[in-house]
mmCIF file of C-alpha atoms and ligand atoms in Angstrom:
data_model
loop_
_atom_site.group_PDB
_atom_site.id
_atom_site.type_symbol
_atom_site.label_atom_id
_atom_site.label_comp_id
_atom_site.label_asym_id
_atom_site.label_seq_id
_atom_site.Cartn_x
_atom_site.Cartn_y
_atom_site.Cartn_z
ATOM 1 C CA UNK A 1 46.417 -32.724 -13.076
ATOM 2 C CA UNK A 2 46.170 -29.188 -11.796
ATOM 3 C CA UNK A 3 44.781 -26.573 -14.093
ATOM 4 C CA UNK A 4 46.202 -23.239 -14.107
ATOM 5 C CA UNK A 5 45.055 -20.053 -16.247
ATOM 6 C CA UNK A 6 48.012 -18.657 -18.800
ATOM 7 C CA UNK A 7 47.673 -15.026 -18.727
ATOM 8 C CA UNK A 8 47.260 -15.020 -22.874
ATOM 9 C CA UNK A 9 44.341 -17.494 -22.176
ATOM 10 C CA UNK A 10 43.073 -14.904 -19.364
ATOM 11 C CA UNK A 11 43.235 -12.449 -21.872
ATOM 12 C CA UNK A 12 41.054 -14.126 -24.313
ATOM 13 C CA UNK A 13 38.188 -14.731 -22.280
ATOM 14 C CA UNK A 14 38.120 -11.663 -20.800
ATOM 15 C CA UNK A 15 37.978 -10.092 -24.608
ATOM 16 C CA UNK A 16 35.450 -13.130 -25.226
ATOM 17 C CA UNK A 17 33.444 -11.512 -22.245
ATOM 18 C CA UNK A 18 33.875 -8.095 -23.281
ATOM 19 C CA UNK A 19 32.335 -9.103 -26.924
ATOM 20 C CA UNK A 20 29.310 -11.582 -25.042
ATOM 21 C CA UNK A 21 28.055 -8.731 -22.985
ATOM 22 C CA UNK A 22 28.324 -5.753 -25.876
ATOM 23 C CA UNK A 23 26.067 -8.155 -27.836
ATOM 24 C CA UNK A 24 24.016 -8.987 -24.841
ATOM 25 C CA UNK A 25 23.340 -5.703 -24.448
ATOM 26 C CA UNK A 26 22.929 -4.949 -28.350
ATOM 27 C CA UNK A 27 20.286 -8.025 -28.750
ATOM 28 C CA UNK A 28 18.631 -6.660 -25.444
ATOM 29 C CA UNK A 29 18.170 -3.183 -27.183
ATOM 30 C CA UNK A 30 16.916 -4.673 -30.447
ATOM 31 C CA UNK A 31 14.435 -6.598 -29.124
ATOM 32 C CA UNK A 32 13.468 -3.509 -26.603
ATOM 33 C CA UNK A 33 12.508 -2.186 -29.446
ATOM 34 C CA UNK A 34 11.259 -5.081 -31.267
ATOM 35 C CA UNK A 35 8.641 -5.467 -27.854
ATOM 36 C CA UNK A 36 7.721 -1.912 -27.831
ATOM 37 C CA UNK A 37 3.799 -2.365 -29.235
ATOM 38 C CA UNK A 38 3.724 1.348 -29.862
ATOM 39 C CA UNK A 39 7.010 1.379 -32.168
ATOM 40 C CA UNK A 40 4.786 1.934 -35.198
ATOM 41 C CA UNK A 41 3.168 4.300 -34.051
ATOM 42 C CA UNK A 42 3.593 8.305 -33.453
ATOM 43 C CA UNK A 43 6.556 9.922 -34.927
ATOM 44 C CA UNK A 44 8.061 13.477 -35.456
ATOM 45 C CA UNK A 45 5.216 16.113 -36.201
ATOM 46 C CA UNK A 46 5.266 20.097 -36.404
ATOM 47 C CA UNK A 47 2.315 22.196 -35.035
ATOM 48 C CA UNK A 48 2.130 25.686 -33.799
ATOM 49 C CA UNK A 49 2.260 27.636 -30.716
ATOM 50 C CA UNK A 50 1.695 31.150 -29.257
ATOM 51 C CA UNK A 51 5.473 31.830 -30.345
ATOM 52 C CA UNK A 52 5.420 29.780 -33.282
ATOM 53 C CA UNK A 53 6.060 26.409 -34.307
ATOM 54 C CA UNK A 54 7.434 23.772 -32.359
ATOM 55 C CA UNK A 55 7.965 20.496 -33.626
ATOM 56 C CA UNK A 56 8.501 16.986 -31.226
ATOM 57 C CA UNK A 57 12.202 16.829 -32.265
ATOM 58 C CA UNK A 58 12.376 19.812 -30.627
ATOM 59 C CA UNK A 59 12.539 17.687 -27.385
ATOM 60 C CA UNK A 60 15.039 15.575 -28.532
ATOM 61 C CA UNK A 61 16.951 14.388 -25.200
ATOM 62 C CA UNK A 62 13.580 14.957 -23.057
ATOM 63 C CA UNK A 63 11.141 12.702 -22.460
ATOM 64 C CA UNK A 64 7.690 13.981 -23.447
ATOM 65 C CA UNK A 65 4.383 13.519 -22.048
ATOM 66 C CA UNK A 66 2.141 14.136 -25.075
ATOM 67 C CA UNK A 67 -1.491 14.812 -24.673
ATOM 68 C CA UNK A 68 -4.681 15.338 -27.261
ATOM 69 C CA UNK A 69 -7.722 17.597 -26.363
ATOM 70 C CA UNK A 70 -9.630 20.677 -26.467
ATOM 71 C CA UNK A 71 -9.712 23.727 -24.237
ATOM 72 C CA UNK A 72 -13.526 23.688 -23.457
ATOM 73 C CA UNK A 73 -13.630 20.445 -22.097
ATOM 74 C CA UNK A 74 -15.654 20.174 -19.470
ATOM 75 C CA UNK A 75 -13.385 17.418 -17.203
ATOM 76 C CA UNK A 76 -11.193 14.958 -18.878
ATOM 77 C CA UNK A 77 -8.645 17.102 -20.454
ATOM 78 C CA UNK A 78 -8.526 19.077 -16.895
ATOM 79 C CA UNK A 79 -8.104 16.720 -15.162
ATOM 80 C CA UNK A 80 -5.601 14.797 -17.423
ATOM 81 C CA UNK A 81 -3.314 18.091 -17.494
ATOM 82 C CA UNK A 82 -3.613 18.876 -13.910
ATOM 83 C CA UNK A 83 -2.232 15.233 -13.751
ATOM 84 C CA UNK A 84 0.410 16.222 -16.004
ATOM 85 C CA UNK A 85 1.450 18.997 -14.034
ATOM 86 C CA UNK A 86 1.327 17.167 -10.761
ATOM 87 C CA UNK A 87 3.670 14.954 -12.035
ATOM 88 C CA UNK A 88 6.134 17.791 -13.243
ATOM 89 C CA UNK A 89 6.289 19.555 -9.472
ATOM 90 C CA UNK A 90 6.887 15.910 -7.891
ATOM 91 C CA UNK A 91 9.828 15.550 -9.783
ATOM 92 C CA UNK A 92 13.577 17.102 -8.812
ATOM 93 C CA UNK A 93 14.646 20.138 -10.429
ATOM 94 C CA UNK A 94 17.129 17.409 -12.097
ATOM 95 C CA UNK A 95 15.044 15.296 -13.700
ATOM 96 C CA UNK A 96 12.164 18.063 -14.368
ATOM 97 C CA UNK A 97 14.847 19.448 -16.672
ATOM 98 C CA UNK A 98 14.630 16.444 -19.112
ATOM 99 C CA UNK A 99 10.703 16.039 -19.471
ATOM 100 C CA UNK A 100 8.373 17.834 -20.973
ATOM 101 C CA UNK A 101 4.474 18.041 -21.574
ATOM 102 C CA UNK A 102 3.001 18.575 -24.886
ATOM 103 C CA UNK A 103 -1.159 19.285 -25.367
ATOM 104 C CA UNK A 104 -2.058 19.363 -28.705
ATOM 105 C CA UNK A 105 -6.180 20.280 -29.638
ATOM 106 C CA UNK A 106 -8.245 18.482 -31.459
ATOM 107 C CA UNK A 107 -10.417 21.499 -31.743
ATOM 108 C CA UNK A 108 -8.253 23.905 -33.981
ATOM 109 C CA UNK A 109 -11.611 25.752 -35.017
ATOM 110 C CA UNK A 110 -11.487 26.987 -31.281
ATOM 111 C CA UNK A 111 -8.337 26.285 -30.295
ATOM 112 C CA UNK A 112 -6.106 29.088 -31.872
ATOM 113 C CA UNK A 113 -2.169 28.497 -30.915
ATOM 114 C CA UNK A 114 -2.476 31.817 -28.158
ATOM 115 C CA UNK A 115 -5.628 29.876 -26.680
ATOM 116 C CA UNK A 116 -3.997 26.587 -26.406
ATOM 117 C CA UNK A 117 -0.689 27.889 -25.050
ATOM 118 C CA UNK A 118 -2.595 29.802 -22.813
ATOM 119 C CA UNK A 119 -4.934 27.071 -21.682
ATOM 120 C CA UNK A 120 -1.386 24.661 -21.184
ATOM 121 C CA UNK A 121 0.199 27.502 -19.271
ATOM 122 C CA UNK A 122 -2.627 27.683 -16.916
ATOM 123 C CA UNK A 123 -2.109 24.092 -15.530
ATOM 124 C CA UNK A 124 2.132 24.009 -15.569
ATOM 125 C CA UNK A 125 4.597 26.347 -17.152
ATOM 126 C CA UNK A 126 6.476 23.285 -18.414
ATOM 127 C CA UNK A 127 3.836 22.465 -20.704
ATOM 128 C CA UNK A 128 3.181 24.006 -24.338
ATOM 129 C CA UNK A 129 -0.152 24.823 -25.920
ATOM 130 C CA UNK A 130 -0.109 23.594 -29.552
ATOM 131 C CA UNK A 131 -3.181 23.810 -32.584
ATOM 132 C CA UNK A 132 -2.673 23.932 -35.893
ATOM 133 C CA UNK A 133 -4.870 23.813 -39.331
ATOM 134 C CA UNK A 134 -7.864 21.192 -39.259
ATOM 135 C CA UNK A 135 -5.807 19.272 -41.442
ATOM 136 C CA UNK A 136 -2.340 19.424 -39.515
ATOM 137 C CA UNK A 137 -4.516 18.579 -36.910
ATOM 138 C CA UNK A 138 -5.592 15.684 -38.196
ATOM 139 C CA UNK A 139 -2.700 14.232 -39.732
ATOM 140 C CA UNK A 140 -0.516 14.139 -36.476
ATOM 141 C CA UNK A 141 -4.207 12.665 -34.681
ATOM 142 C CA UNK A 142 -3.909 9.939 -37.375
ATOM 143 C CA UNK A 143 -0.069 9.295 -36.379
ATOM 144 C CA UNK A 144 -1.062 8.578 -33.228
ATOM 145 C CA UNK A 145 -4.096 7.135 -33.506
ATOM 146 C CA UNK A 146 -6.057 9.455 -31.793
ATOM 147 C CA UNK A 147 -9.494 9.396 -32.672
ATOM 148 C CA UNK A 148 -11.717 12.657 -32.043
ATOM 149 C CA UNK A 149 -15.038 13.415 -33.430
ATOM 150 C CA UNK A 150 -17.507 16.807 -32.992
ATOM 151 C CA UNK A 151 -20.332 16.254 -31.304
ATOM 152 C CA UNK A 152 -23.132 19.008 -32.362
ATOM 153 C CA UNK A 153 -24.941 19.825 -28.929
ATOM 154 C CA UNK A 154 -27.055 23.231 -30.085
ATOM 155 C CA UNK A 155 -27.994 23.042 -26.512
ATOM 156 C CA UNK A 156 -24.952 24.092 -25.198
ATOM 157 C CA UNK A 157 -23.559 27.414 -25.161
ATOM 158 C CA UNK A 158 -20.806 25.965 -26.861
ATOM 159 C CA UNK A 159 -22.511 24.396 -30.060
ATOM 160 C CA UNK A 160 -20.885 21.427 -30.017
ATOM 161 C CA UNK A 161 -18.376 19.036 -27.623
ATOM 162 C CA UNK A 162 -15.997 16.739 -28.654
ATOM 163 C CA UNK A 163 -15.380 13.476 -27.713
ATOM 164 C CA UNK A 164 -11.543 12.835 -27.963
ATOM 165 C CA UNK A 165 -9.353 9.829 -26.994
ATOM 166 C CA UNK A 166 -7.898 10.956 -23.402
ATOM 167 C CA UNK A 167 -4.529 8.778 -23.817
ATOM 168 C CA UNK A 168 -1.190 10.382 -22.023
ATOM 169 C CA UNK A 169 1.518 8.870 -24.481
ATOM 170 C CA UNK A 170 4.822 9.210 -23.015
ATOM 171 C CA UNK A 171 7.865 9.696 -25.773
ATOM 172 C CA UNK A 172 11.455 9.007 -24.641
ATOM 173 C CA UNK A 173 14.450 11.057 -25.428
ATOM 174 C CA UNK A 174 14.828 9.439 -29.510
ATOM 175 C CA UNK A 175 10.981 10.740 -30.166
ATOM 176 C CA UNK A 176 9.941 6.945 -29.754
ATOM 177 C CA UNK A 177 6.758 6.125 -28.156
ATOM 178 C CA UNK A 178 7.288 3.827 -25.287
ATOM 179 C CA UNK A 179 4.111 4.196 -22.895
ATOM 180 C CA UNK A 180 -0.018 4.966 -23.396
ATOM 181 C CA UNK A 181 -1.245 6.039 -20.460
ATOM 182 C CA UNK A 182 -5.127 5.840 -20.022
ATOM 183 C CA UNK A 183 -7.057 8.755 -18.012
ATOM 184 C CA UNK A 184 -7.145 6.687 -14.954
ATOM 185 C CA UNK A 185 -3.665 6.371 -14.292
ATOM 186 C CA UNK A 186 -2.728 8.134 -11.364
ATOM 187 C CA UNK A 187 -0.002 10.741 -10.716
ATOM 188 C CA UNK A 188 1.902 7.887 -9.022
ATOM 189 C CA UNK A 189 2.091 5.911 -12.234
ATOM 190 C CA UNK A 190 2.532 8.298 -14.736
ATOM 191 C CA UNK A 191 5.544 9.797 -12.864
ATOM 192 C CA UNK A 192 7.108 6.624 -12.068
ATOM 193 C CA UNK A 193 6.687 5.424 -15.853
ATOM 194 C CA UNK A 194 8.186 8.986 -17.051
ATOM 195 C CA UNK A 195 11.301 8.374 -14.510
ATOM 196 C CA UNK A 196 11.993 4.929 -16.070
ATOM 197 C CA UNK A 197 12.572 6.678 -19.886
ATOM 198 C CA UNK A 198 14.882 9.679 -17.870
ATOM 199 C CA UNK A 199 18.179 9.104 -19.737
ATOM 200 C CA UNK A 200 21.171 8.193 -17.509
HETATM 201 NI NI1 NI B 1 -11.195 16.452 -23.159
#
């Protein structure tokens, strides 16, 4: 016997379809986010800059490369942030439009807002400069488990150094943390990681 398809029948699986793939595509973005290893971590946080405060929902709809240091480190945090900003120019005008780069001190007894939006501004306009109090500081450190600690070198002209955790975290456009880049990443890899959260 020949089998044919009634139309009401062709309707029904096509609706049966049209349900299996919506919760396909809902299971696939629960357990996206039931894989991500960083989903505990990080979260919303408000810190000041030259022109006052800016918080990380701020960027909501960007995707944000988020980076911890101080401005008189001697080479990681340069070179981490010149990283950062070579990865900004080797994007399109299109997609530069939806990141941005955050620094954030760990030296706020230094670090005044003016001197770490000043210091951010030096490597890429599209990155912003923020300190805080020592203990605003530390709080959004502890969020994302950034660990930094003052080294006392009297030594130096400086006093003292710190050694910081030199992690690139990369946000997507809902403030979630999706990526933890480590310093030797190179521009390649950060950019390409930061295209795959671009929205759209
Ligand atoms: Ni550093």
């Amino acid at each position: 016997m020949k089998r044919t398809f009634e139309p009401v029948s062709v309707l029904v699986m096509l609706a049966l379809t049209a349900i299996a793939v919506g919760a396909g595509l809902w299971w696939h973005q629960r357990s996206a986010d039931a894989d991500n290893p960083y989903a505990h971590l990080g979260g919303d946080f408000t810190l000041t800059s030259a022109s006052g405060p800016v918080s990380l929902s701020d960027f909501q709809g960007q995707v944000v490369m988020l980076y911890f240091g101080f401005t008189s480190c001697p080479d990681v945090c340069p070179t981490d942030l010149a990283r950062m900003s070579a990865v900004m120019s080797g994007l399109t005008t299109a997609e530069a439009a939806q990141v941005a780069g955050v620094f954030v001190t760990v030296d706020p007894e230094r670090d005044t807002p003016e001197r770490a939006s000043e210091y951010a501004r030096f490597f890429s306009p599209y990155i912003i400069g923020l300190s805080g109090t020592p203990q605003e500081i530390e709080a959004v450190a502890r969020q994302y488990y950034v660990i930094y600690n003052r080294i006392e070198d009297a030594g130096s002209a400086l006093g003292y150094t710190i050694d910081h955790t030199a992690t690139t975290y990369l946000i997507d456009a809902r403030g979630v943390i999706r990526d933890r880049l480590q310093h030797d990443a190179s521009v390649d890899e950060v950019r390409r990681a930061v295209r795959n959260l671009i929205p759209g």
